[in-house]
């Protein structure tokens, strides 16, 4: 990771109209900031929605932040009916990872974090099983075992919320094999990224590798998406596939798939934590 | 293409059991044949189905063919309850291509044929539109314009059958935008390969690129499959994908998709015509 | 292609320093332009080189162009020691394609042009052989046959220059099997894109597929690059590869390679003609 | 991994001639074996070299092995001037991994081994640094720290040989940053697989990612190959690439490259240990 002190990211979304790029650039320049990168996208010039991610260097950003926010609010937000978010690149997002018994996605995230590839603090791993505790603690990360069954789901989720609230900016489901309740989703207060083991929207639901085998597909895939109340229907962040053949049985598809899953999930988490992903209805803009 | 005189291909399918490879090899050796390549696959040793494709060189194969067939029948077919098919690599399959107004899949097949990449004779192109006649005839291929509308479908299909029957070994739907009737499928007497412009089973039916845009997928694909009575549900031969982004509109997805479609369809046609594709229920073995 | 009337592209390169993005945005806004997209890249904040491609909509751009150029010159060029280039998206680049006997790259460009994928005017095809004349003229493109041999090279290149000068903005070598002389390169006055049939810098020079076979590589590739006096050493625009195996002979590698070559060359030509490619020493920035 | 008791693999190489497949199949059948899979390749029918990998099930193979070997020797080896090798699928190859300070290739091999993806016993890890000892021992694998410097190289290699000889069937260099001496290669008595961090033959030698950056390539790759006395020139087993852009600095190329390296090396090791890789001069056949 390059040093990120004094680097800010401004993410905006507003109805498309003339002059947005110039106004944002001007505002940042007047604050003493220097634009490092700027990406934008519009769904259409007439009546479309405009999205922009601007990364800028501003000496003493941490101290100057209130002033920057005030300038955005007064010079940009009202004029352009703008939703905006300002983040400090020096403050890594705090992440909780949920896992069950399968280790590949979890370990890949922990390993990438350790080697400095992911701009995050991993605050904790929560699992409904005890199996992966040793692996996780080897990386120096707290591991909380919260068993879940039919009867204690509400209690378990209350425990989850207790652990999470105020402590995390993102939750990652790294092959966590429990469905989160609508109540949990409503209360958790942080976005949730899930990895689904198919090329969505193909093979929604359980057992996608078996379904892929039955349908005789020649590629299998994985999809990282934001979790919504509609299972496997949330906005897609990233997808990838790998070639397979008739000779691969379901166990082999599962092994190949694991490589795709961990790659796709780690990219989605990285991009989210770099503020590159903007939700737009049920899709995403990925800058 | 390598010279294919005196080269035969034996495709077999039977319940798996001991000794099939040895018996086939022995039979071919006794006939004076020399095995060039041999692929096999079993769905499982216990109660599974066995598939084998054997390519062998046998001097004077064309003349010796009845003798070879008799040997297969007497020494192999009964003993192993075998379905089998014997083809002469020197006899290219005769192909009819159906197209509508979109040219990319059609032209790619014609061009690959001309440069010697496809081991086929292209007997004719049939279209419900006149648009592509000049392009096709430039390649020296007959073009038959058979208009189809709601009212004349039965008549048009009768015309199709008249053109096809006895003349072709394979029909390729190169973005042919008409649904074939069950009656036509029953009478046509040749396998039909279709290219669908999505990664099946995602986005079945019409307008897959619009559906892909709406769902916000990060890859789009194409699928070549055998046509059955169940639309978009036939055995998949080949699939591929290409990466896209939020910035690609439906028109751009369509252009990217065209490249995948023509690549996937040409591979499927090539493999079919080399007798590499074996149907097994609703899936395929591709050797 | 989307309608491109009144759309301008400003490409700049200058030593990196504070305020470039803001100054450019401000200048465009003051001219009445609206920024559609903006890409930038810096090789480093301290002493680095800055590159930016800005696409903007400005009603009546064709008429206003001198005013725009004057504003860029007075407000930006001097202040930032800027190299800059302004192009009108409504004026497609005029392209000459050089070919020899091999058709795949040539035909793919002609076909993509016809279907509206390439924002170019193809002014002419020049070949040292007569073989492809009919194919080219079917597309309504002029074909000039200029034979080249050891003895007439200077004469032939003089003929080339006569055909090209003033008429083209880009030359594409679509598997043209003659080496261009330093004198020609100096006089031609237009950039030249070549497709090399290997993943450069592997297998420089003639016979790359044979070399790939001899070395036993598991992937083969193609490289589109700008032509310089150093053969196969010019700035790389685009590359891609395809998987091969021990079983593929040189002829098969050549066939697979053709698919990669035509895809890579068409992307490079498209990007160049959209002013997305900026040369930087012996490398390229591709926005 | 599927159960591999009573499964044998016969790898042969001989001058191509008629009847090899039939003779091998017949010999296996007479021994009571049932062929599970059979791959073959010939470099050419006239004067070419023939290669075959045959996997067969033979109840009680471990006990019957001398009898099988005698049959191969008497019925096949002399008749066809055959080099052959017979392996027992139930006996995993014993592997030593050499590493330095970089962990990605090493950890990926250990993790794949633990989850049952690699049919090997990892006997030991040898490193010239102490850094990775804890990580390795967490997997229950012995770690031997053998420092190497200019002055003690011969001593260190003697130590290596002492650890290795009689104990391993394969050595894997998982980004081991020392050059092995010709004497070591001569004495070690086991094949050695190395991962090189470029798409060989591009960027031979040290610093390939810097070289790739300087040349401005659009893809970077990795190559797994057998080690020979000629550095980076040994037979290639597997290669892959990943797309990069002008915006990726050398550190980022190195991170992307790590993903390709670990994927390529693990595939090469897996294939070698399944007896799928046959050396042929300076190339490989990979079945």
Short mmCIF file of N, CA and C in Angstrom, two decimals, chain A residues 100-251:
data_model
loop_
_atom_site.label_atom_id
_atom_site.label_comp_id
_atom_site.label_asym_id
_atom_site.label_seq_id
_atom_site.Cartn_x
_atom_site.Cartn_y
_atom_site.Cartn_z
N UNK A 100 -17.83 -20.14 8.57
CA UNK A 100 -18.39 -21.36 9.18
C UNK A 100 -17.27 -22.38 9.31
N UNK A 101 -17.25 -23.42 8.50
CA UNK A 101 -16.18 -24.42 8.58
C UNK A 101 -15.19 -24.33 7.43
N UNK A 102 -15.62 -23.75 6.34
CA UNK A 102 -14.80 -23.70 5.14
C UNK A 102 -13.78 -22.57 5.27
N UNK A 103 -12.52 -22.86 4.98
CA UNK A 103 -11.48 -21.91 5.33
C UNK A 103 -10.94 -21.05 4.20
N UNK A 104 -11.20 -21.41 2.95
CA UNK A 104 -10.41 -20.79 1.88
C UNK A 104 -10.60 -19.28 1.75
N UNK A 105 -11.85 -18.82 1.82
CA UNK A 105 -12.07 -17.37 1.70
C UNK A 105 -11.53 -16.63 2.92
N UNK A 106 -11.78 -17.18 4.08
CA UNK A 106 -11.31 -16.57 5.32
C UNK A 106 -9.79 -16.45 5.34
N UNK A 107 -9.11 -17.56 5.08
CA UNK A 107 -7.64 -17.53 5.17
C UNK A 107 -7.04 -16.60 4.13
N UNK A 108 -7.66 -16.56 2.96
CA UNK A 108 -7.10 -15.69 1.93
C UNK A 108 -7.21 -14.22 2.35
N UNK A 109 -8.32 -13.86 2.97
CA UNK A 109 -8.46 -12.48 3.45
C UNK A 109 -7.43 -12.19 4.55
N UNK A 110 -7.28 -13.13 5.48
CA UNK A 110 -6.33 -12.90 6.58
C UNK A 110 -4.90 -12.79 6.04
N UNK A 111 -4.59 -13.65 5.10
CA UNK A 111 -3.24 -13.64 4.55
C UNK A 111 -2.97 -12.36 3.74
N UNK A 112 -3.92 -11.96 2.93
CA UNK A 112 -3.74 -10.71 2.16
C UNK A 112 -3.65 -9.51 3.11
N UNK A 113 -4.41 -9.55 4.17
CA UNK A 113 -4.32 -8.47 5.15
C UNK A 113 -2.92 -8.42 5.76
N UNK A 114 -2.41 -9.58 6.14
CA UNK A 114 -1.10 -9.63 6.79
C UNK A 114 0.00 -9.11 5.88
N UNK A 115 -0.08 -9.43 4.60
CA UNK A 115 0.97 -8.99 3.68
C UNK A 115 0.76 -7.57 3.17
N UNK A 116 -0.30 -6.89 3.66
CA UNK A 116 -0.47 -5.49 3.32
C UNK A 116 -1.23 -5.23 2.04
N UNK A 117 -1.96 -6.23 1.55
CA UNK A 117 -2.70 -6.03 0.30
C UNK A 117 -4.06 -5.39 0.51
N UNK A 118 -4.63 -5.56 1.72
CA UNK A 118 -5.98 -5.06 1.97
C UNK A 118 -5.91 -3.88 2.92
N UNK A 119 -6.46 -2.74 2.54
CA UNK A 119 -6.41 -1.56 3.39
C UNK A 119 -7.48 -1.61 4.47
N UNK A 120 -7.40 -2.60 5.35
CA UNK A 120 -8.43 -2.78 6.38
C UNK A 120 -7.77 -3.13 7.72
N UNK A 121 -8.54 -2.89 8.78
CA UNK A 121 -8.25 -3.51 10.07
C UNK A 121 -9.25 -4.64 10.24
N UNK A 122 -8.76 -5.84 10.48
CA UNK A 122 -9.70 -6.94 10.73
C UNK A 122 -9.94 -6.99 12.23
N UNK A 123 -11.12 -6.57 12.60
CA UNK A 123 -11.43 -6.43 14.03
C UNK A 123 -11.71 -7.77 14.69
N UNK A 124 -12.33 -8.67 13.95
CA UNK A 124 -12.73 -9.94 14.56
C UNK A 124 -13.20 -10.90 13.49
N UNK A 125 -13.15 -12.19 13.85
CA UNK A 125 -13.80 -13.21 13.05
C UNK A 125 -14.88 -13.83 13.92
N UNK A 126 -16.07 -13.96 13.38
CA UNK A 126 -17.19 -14.58 14.09
C UNK A 126 -17.57 -15.84 13.35
N UNK A 127 -17.73 -16.93 14.07
CA UNK A 127 -18.09 -18.19 13.41
C UNK A 127 -19.11 -18.94 14.22
N UNK A 128 -19.96 -19.69 13.53
CA UNK A 128 -20.90 -20.57 14.23
C UNK A 128 -20.27 -21.92 14.55
N UNK A 129 -19.01 -22.08 14.22
CA UNK A 129 -18.29 -23.31 14.55
C UNK A 129 -16.94 -22.94 15.17
N UNK A 130 -16.36 -23.89 15.88
CA UNK A 130 -15.09 -23.64 16.56
C UNK A 130 -13.89 -24.02 15.70
N UNK A 131 -14.13 -24.68 14.56
CA UNK A 131 -13.05 -25.34 13.82
C UNK A 131 -11.89 -24.43 13.45
N UNK A 132 -12.18 -23.21 13.07
CA UNK A 132 -11.14 -22.37 12.48
C UNK A 132 -10.47 -21.44 13.49
N UNK A 133 -10.76 -21.65 14.77
CA UNK A 133 -10.24 -20.74 15.80
C UNK A 133 -8.71 -20.66 15.78
N UNK A 134 -8.05 -21.79 15.73
CA UNK A 134 -6.59 -21.78 15.78
C UNK A 134 -5.99 -21.06 14.58
N UNK A 135 -6.53 -21.37 13.40
CA UNK A 135 -6.02 -20.72 12.19
C UNK A 135 -6.12 -19.20 12.30
N UNK A 136 -7.25 -18.75 12.79
CA UNK A 136 -7.48 -17.30 12.85
C UNK A 136 -6.56 -16.66 13.88
N UNK A 137 -6.46 -17.28 15.05
CA UNK A 137 -5.66 -16.67 16.12
C UNK A 137 -4.18 -16.65 15.79
N UNK A 138 -3.73 -17.58 14.94
CA UNK A 138 -2.34 -17.54 14.45
C UNK A 138 -2.03 -16.20 13.78
N UNK A 139 -3.05 -15.62 13.19
CA UNK A 139 -2.88 -14.32 12.53
C UNK A 139 -3.05 -13.16 13.52
N UNK A 140 -3.28 -13.49 14.80
CA UNK A 140 -3.43 -12.44 15.80
C UNK A 140 -4.78 -11.74 15.78
N UNK A 141 -5.77 -12.42 15.23
CA UNK A 141 -7.12 -11.82 15.11
C UNK A 141 -8.05 -12.48 16.13
N UNK A 142 -8.88 -11.69 16.84
CA UNK A 142 -9.84 -12.30 17.78
C UNK A 142 -10.86 -13.18 17.05
N UNK A 143 -11.20 -14.29 17.67
CA UNK A 143 -12.15 -15.25 17.10
C UNK A 143 -13.28 -15.45 18.09
N UNK A 144 -14.49 -15.17 17.68
CA UNK A 144 -15.64 -15.36 18.56
C UNK A 144 -16.52 -16.49 18.04
N UNK A 145 -16.71 -17.47 18.85
CA UNK A 145 -17.52 -18.62 18.47
C UNK A 145 -18.95 -18.41 18.98
N UNK A 146 -19.87 -18.20 18.05
CA UNK A 146 -21.27 -17.99 18.41
C UNK A 146 -22.11 -19.06 17.70
N UNK A 147 -22.37 -20.17 18.40
CA UNK A 147 -23.14 -21.25 17.77
C UNK A 147 -24.53 -20.75 17.37
N UNK A 148 -25.02 -21.25 16.27
CA UNK A 148 -26.35 -20.89 15.78
C UNK A 148 -27.11 -22.16 15.48
N UNK A 149 -28.34 -22.27 15.99
CA UNK A 149 -29.21 -23.35 15.53
C UNK A 149 -30.62 -22.80 15.42
N UNK A 150 -31.52 -23.67 15.03
CA UNK A 150 -32.90 -23.22 14.79
C UNK A 150 -33.47 -22.45 15.96
N UNK A 151 -33.10 -22.89 17.15
CA UNK A 151 -33.80 -22.38 18.33
C UNK A 151 -33.16 -21.11 18.90
N UNK A 152 -31.88 -20.92 18.63
CA UNK A 152 -31.22 -19.78 19.28
C UNK A 152 -30.85 -18.65 18.33
N UNK A 153 -31.41 -18.68 17.15
CA UNK A 153 -30.97 -17.72 16.12
C UNK A 153 -31.08 -16.26 16.60
N UNK A 154 -32.21 -15.93 17.22
CA UNK A 154 -32.39 -14.55 17.67
C UNK A 154 -31.34 -14.20 18.73
N UNK A 155 -31.10 -15.12 19.62
CA UNK A 155 -30.09 -14.90 20.66
C UNK A 155 -28.70 -14.72 20.04
N UNK A 156 -28.41 -15.59 19.07
CA UNK A 156 -27.09 -15.52 18.42
C UNK A 156 -26.92 -14.18 17.71
N UNK A 157 -27.96 -13.76 17.01
CA UNK A 157 -27.85 -12.49 16.29
C UNK A 157 -27.73 -11.31 17.25
N UNK A 158 -28.37 -11.41 18.41
CA UNK A 158 -28.21 -10.34 19.40
C UNK A 158 -26.74 -10.29 19.85
N UNK A 159 -26.17 -11.46 20.01
CA UNK A 159 -24.73 -11.54 20.37
C UNK A 159 -23.88 -10.91 19.27
N UNK A 160 -24.20 -11.24 18.04
CA UNK A 160 -23.48 -10.65 16.90
C UNK A 160 -23.52 -9.12 16.95
N UNK A 161 -24.74 -8.61 17.15
CA UNK A 161 -24.89 -7.15 17.15
C UNK A 161 -24.08 -6.51 18.27
N UNK A 162 -24.08 -7.18 19.42
CA UNK A 162 -23.31 -6.68 20.55
C UNK A 162 -21.83 -6.57 20.21
N UNK A 163 -21.34 -7.60 19.52
CA UNK A 163 -19.92 -7.60 19.13
C UNK A 163 -19.62 -6.54 18.08
N UNK A 164 -20.56 -6.37 17.17
CA UNK A 164 -20.28 -5.57 15.97
C UNK A 164 -20.52 -4.07 16.17
N UNK A 165 -21.59 -3.73 16.84
CA UNK A 165 -22.04 -2.33 16.76
C UNK A 165 -21.02 -1.36 17.34
N UNK A 166 -20.71 -0.38 16.53
CA UNK A 166 -19.69 0.60 16.91
C UNK A 166 -18.28 0.17 16.60
N UNK A 167 -18.12 -1.11 16.29
CA UNK A 167 -16.76 -1.64 16.10
C UNK A 167 -16.36 -1.89 14.66
N UNK A 168 -17.31 -1.94 13.74
CA UNK A 168 -16.95 -2.32 12.38
C UNK A 168 -17.64 -1.43 11.35
N UNK A 169 -16.96 -1.28 10.23
CA UNK A 169 -17.49 -0.51 9.10
C UNK A 169 -17.97 -1.41 7.96
N UNK A 170 -17.61 -2.68 8.04
CA UNK A 170 -17.96 -3.61 6.97
C UNK A 170 -18.01 -5.02 7.55
N UNK A 171 -18.96 -5.79 7.06
CA UNK A 171 -19.04 -7.21 7.43
C UNK A 171 -18.86 -8.03 6.16
N UNK A 172 -18.01 -9.04 6.26
CA UNK A 172 -17.75 -9.91 5.10
C UNK A 172 -18.17 -11.32 5.44
N UNK A 173 -19.06 -11.88 4.65
CA UNK A 173 -19.47 -13.27 4.84
C UNK A 173 -18.58 -14.15 3.97
N UNK A 174 -17.63 -14.80 4.64
CA UNK A 174 -16.63 -15.60 3.91
C UNK A 174 -17.06 -17.07 3.92
N UNK A 175 -18.07 -17.36 3.12
CA UNK A 175 -18.73 -18.67 3.10
C UNK A 175 -19.36 -18.97 4.46
N UNK A 176 -20.10 -17.99 5.00
CA UNK A 176 -20.85 -18.16 6.25
C UNK A 176 -22.17 -18.81 5.89
N UNK A 177 -22.45 -19.98 6.46
CA UNK A 177 -23.55 -20.80 5.98
C UNK A 177 -24.84 -20.61 6.77
N UNK A 178 -25.10 -19.38 7.21
CA UNK A 178 -26.35 -19.09 7.90
C UNK A 178 -27.00 -17.90 7.20
N UNK A 179 -28.32 -17.92 7.14
CA UNK A 179 -29.03 -16.78 6.56
C UNK A 179 -29.25 -15.73 7.64
N UNK A 180 -28.94 -14.51 7.33
CA UNK A 180 -29.11 -13.43 8.29
C UNK A 180 -30.57 -12.96 8.26
N UNK A 181 -31.14 -12.70 9.42
CA UNK A 181 -32.55 -12.32 9.48
C UNK A 181 -32.74 -10.87 9.03
N UNK A 182 -33.93 -10.55 8.53
CA UNK A 182 -34.23 -9.15 8.16
C UNK A 182 -33.98 -8.20 9.33
N UNK A 183 -34.28 -8.64 10.53
CA UNK A 183 -34.07 -7.78 11.70
C UNK A 183 -32.58 -7.47 11.86
N UNK A 184 -31.75 -8.48 11.71
CA UNK A 184 -30.31 -8.27 11.82
C UNK A 184 -29.84 -7.27 10.77
N UNK A 185 -30.28 -7.49 9.54
CA UNK A 185 -29.86 -6.60 8.45
C UNK A 185 -30.27 -5.16 8.73
N UNK A 186 -31.44 -5.01 9.34
CA UNK A 186 -31.93 -3.67 9.60
C UNK A 186 -31.12 -2.98 10.70
N UNK A 187 -30.67 -3.76 11.67
CA UNK A 187 -30.03 -3.17 12.84
C UNK A 187 -28.51 -3.06 12.73
N UNK A 188 -27.91 -3.79 11.81
CA UNK A 188 -26.46 -3.95 11.91
C UNK A 188 -25.68 -2.67 11.57
N UNK A 189 -26.25 -1.85 10.70
CA UNK A 189 -25.63 -0.54 10.49
C UNK A 189 -24.31 -0.55 9.75
N UNK A 190 -24.03 -1.60 9.02
CA UNK A 190 -22.82 -1.64 8.20
C UNK A 190 -23.13 -2.47 6.97
N UNK A 191 -22.52 -2.13 5.84
CA UNK A 191 -22.75 -2.94 4.65
C UNK A 191 -22.19 -4.35 4.83
N UNK A 192 -22.78 -5.29 4.12
CA UNK A 192 -22.37 -6.70 4.23
C UNK A 192 -22.07 -7.21 2.83
N UNK A 193 -20.89 -7.79 2.67
CA UNK A 193 -20.51 -8.40 1.39
C UNK A 193 -20.52 -9.91 1.54
N UNK A 194 -21.17 -10.58 0.60
CA UNK A 194 -21.23 -12.04 0.62
C UNK A 194 -20.55 -12.60 -0.63
N UNK A 195 -20.02 -13.82 -0.53
CA UNK A 195 -19.52 -14.52 -1.72
C UNK A 195 -20.47 -15.67 -2.00
N UNK A 196 -21.04 -15.65 -3.20
CA UNK A 196 -21.91 -16.75 -3.61
C UNK A 196 -21.14 -17.63 -4.58
N UNK A 197 -21.27 -18.94 -4.40
CA UNK A 197 -20.46 -19.86 -5.20
C UNK A 197 -21.11 -20.24 -6.52
N UNK A 198 -21.54 -19.22 -7.25
CA UNK A 198 -21.94 -19.44 -8.64
C UNK A 198 -21.83 -18.12 -9.37
N UNK A 199 -21.94 -18.21 -10.69
CA UNK A 199 -22.00 -17.02 -11.51
C UNK A 199 -23.44 -16.53 -11.51
N UNK A 200 -23.80 -15.73 -10.51
CA UNK A 200 -25.18 -15.24 -10.43
C UNK A 200 -25.55 -14.46 -11.69
N UNK A 201 -26.80 -14.51 -12.15
CA UNK A 201 -27.96 -15.12 -11.50
C UNK A 201 -28.13 -16.61 -11.78
N UNK A 202 -27.15 -17.27 -12.36
CA UNK A 202 -27.28 -18.71 -12.54
C UNK A 202 -27.12 -19.41 -11.18
N UNK A 203 -27.90 -20.42 -10.95
CA UNK A 203 -27.74 -21.28 -9.78
C UNK A 203 -27.88 -20.53 -8.46
N UNK A 204 -28.98 -19.79 -8.34
CA UNK A 204 -29.33 -19.16 -7.08
C UNK A 204 -29.65 -20.23 -6.04
N UNK A 205 -29.37 -19.94 -4.78
CA UNK A 205 -29.76 -20.84 -3.70
C UNK A 205 -28.68 -21.84 -3.35
N UNK A 206 -29.08 -22.90 -2.68
CA UNK A 206 -28.12 -23.87 -2.15
C UNK A 206 -27.63 -24.82 -3.25
N UNK A 207 -26.44 -25.37 -3.03
CA UNK A 207 -25.93 -26.43 -3.89
C UNK A 207 -25.62 -26.01 -5.31
N UNK A 208 -25.03 -24.84 -5.55
CA UNK A 208 -24.84 -24.40 -6.93
C UNK A 208 -23.88 -25.29 -7.74
N UNK A 209 -22.89 -25.91 -7.10
CA UNK A 209 -21.98 -26.74 -7.89
C UNK A 209 -22.69 -28.01 -8.37
N UNK A 210 -23.58 -28.54 -7.53
CA UNK A 210 -24.36 -29.69 -7.98
C UNK A 210 -25.27 -29.27 -9.13
N UNK A 211 -25.88 -28.11 -9.00
CA UNK A 211 -26.74 -27.62 -10.09
C UNK A 211 -25.93 -27.40 -11.37
N UNK A 212 -24.72 -26.87 -11.22
CA UNK A 212 -23.87 -26.63 -12.38
C UNK A 212 -23.51 -27.95 -13.06
N UNK A 213 -23.22 -28.96 -12.24
CA UNK A 213 -22.90 -30.28 -12.79
C UNK A 213 -24.11 -30.83 -13.55
N UNK A 214 -25.28 -30.72 -12.93
CA UNK A 214 -26.48 -31.26 -13.55
C UNK A 214 -26.80 -30.56 -14.88
N UNK A 215 -26.54 -29.26 -14.93
CA UNK A 215 -26.86 -28.51 -16.15
C UNK A 215 -25.76 -28.67 -17.21
N UNK A 216 -24.60 -29.19 -16.80
CA UNK A 216 -23.54 -29.44 -17.77
C UNK A 216 -22.86 -28.18 -18.27
N UNK A 217 -22.71 -27.17 -17.42
CA UNK A 217 -22.05 -25.94 -17.85
C UNK A 217 -20.55 -26.19 -18.05
N UNK A 218 -19.92 -25.34 -18.85
CA UNK A 218 -18.51 -25.51 -19.18
C UNK A 218 -17.63 -24.51 -18.43
N UNK A 219 -18.26 -23.64 -17.66
CA UNK A 219 -17.53 -22.69 -16.79
C UNK A 219 -18.27 -22.65 -15.47
N UNK A 220 -17.55 -22.54 -14.38
CA UNK A 220 -18.22 -22.24 -13.11
C UNK A 220 -17.67 -20.92 -12.58
N UNK A 221 -18.43 -20.30 -11.71
CA UNK A 221 -18.03 -18.97 -11.29
C UNK A 221 -18.35 -18.69 -9.84
N UNK A 222 -18.05 -17.46 -9.47
CA UNK A 222 -18.36 -16.98 -8.13
C UNK A 222 -18.73 -15.50 -8.23
N UNK A 223 -19.53 -15.06 -7.28
CA UNK A 223 -20.06 -13.70 -7.30
C UNK A 223 -19.98 -13.08 -5.91
N UNK A 224 -19.34 -11.92 -5.82
CA UNK A 224 -19.37 -11.16 -4.57
C UNK A 224 -20.43 -10.08 -4.72
N UNK A 225 -21.31 -9.98 -3.71
CA UNK A 225 -22.41 -9.02 -3.82
C UNK A 225 -22.75 -8.49 -2.44
N UNK A 226 -23.40 -7.33 -2.42
CA UNK A 226 -23.92 -6.81 -1.16
C UNK A 226 -25.14 -7.62 -0.76
N UNK A 227 -25.26 -7.83 0.53
CA UNK A 227 -26.39 -8.60 1.04
C UNK A 227 -27.59 -7.69 1.19
N UNK A 228 -28.72 -8.16 0.67
CA UNK A 228 -30.00 -7.48 0.88
C UNK A 228 -30.98 -8.50 1.44
N UNK A 229 -32.18 -8.07 1.66
CA UNK A 229 -33.16 -9.03 2.19
C UNK A 229 -33.48 -10.12 1.18
N UNK A 230 -33.25 -9.84 -0.10
CA UNK A 230 -33.54 -10.84 -1.11
C UNK A 230 -32.30 -11.69 -1.34
N UNK A 231 -32.35 -12.90 -0.88
CA UNK A 231 -31.20 -13.80 -0.92
C UNK A 231 -30.62 -13.93 -2.34
N UNK A 232 -29.31 -13.74 -2.47
CA UNK A 232 -28.61 -13.90 -3.75
C UNK A 232 -29.07 -12.90 -4.81
N UNK A 233 -29.75 -11.84 -4.38
CA UNK A 233 -30.27 -10.88 -5.35
C UNK A 233 -29.63 -9.50 -5.19
N UNK A 234 -28.72 -9.33 -4.25
CA UNK A 234 -28.15 -8.02 -3.98
C UNK A 234 -27.22 -7.55 -5.08
N UNK A 235 -26.84 -6.26 -5.04
CA UNK A 235 -25.99 -5.68 -6.08
C UNK A 235 -24.66 -6.42 -6.20
N UNK A 236 -24.32 -6.79 -7.43
CA UNK A 236 -23.09 -7.55 -7.71
C UNK A 236 -21.89 -6.60 -7.75
N UNK A 237 -20.84 -6.97 -7.02
CA UNK A 237 -19.62 -6.17 -7.01
C UNK A 237 -18.59 -6.74 -7.98
N UNK A 238 -18.43 -8.07 -7.96
CA UNK A 238 -17.39 -8.68 -8.80
C UNK A 238 -17.76 -10.13 -9.06
N UNK A 239 -17.32 -10.61 -10.24
CA UNK A 239 -17.57 -12.00 -10.63
C UNK A 239 -16.39 -12.51 -11.41
N UNK A 240 -16.20 -13.80 -11.37
CA UNK A 240 -15.20 -14.41 -12.25
C UNK A 240 -15.58 -15.88 -12.45
N UNK A 241 -14.92 -16.50 -13.42
CA UNK A 241 -15.24 -17.89 -13.76
C UNK A 241 -13.96 -18.68 -14.00
N UNK A 242 -14.11 -19.99 -14.05
CA UNK A 242 -13.01 -20.88 -14.40
C UNK A 242 -13.57 -21.98 -15.28
N UNK A 243 -12.76 -22.43 -16.21
CA UNK A 243 -13.21 -23.44 -17.17
C UNK A 243 -13.21 -24.83 -16.53
N UNK A 244 -14.25 -25.59 -16.77
CA UNK A 244 -14.32 -26.96 -16.27
C UNK A 244 -14.73 -27.86 -17.43
N UNK A 245 -14.73 -29.16 -17.17
CA UNK A 245 -15.12 -30.09 -18.24
C UNK A 245 -16.06 -31.14 -17.68
N UNK A 246 -16.59 -31.93 -18.61
CA UNK A 246 -17.48 -33.04 -18.23
C UNK A 246 -16.82 -33.98 -17.22
N UNK A 247 -15.50 -34.03 -17.22
CA UNK A 247 -14.79 -35.00 -16.37
C UNK A 247 -14.71 -34.56 -14.92
N UNK A 248 -15.04 -33.31 -14.64
CA UNK A 248 -14.95 -32.82 -13.26
C UNK A 248 -16.21 -33.16 -12.49
N UNK A 249 -16.07 -33.88 -11.42
CA UNK A 249 -17.23 -34.18 -10.59
C UNK A 249 -17.51 -33.00 -9.64
N UNK A 250 -18.56 -33.11 -8.86
CA UNK A 250 -18.96 -31.99 -8.01
C UNK A 250 -17.85 -31.62 -7.02
N UNK A 251 -17.15 -32.62 -6.51
CA UNK A 251 -16.05 -32.33 -5.57
C UNK A 251 -14.96 -31.51 -6.26
#
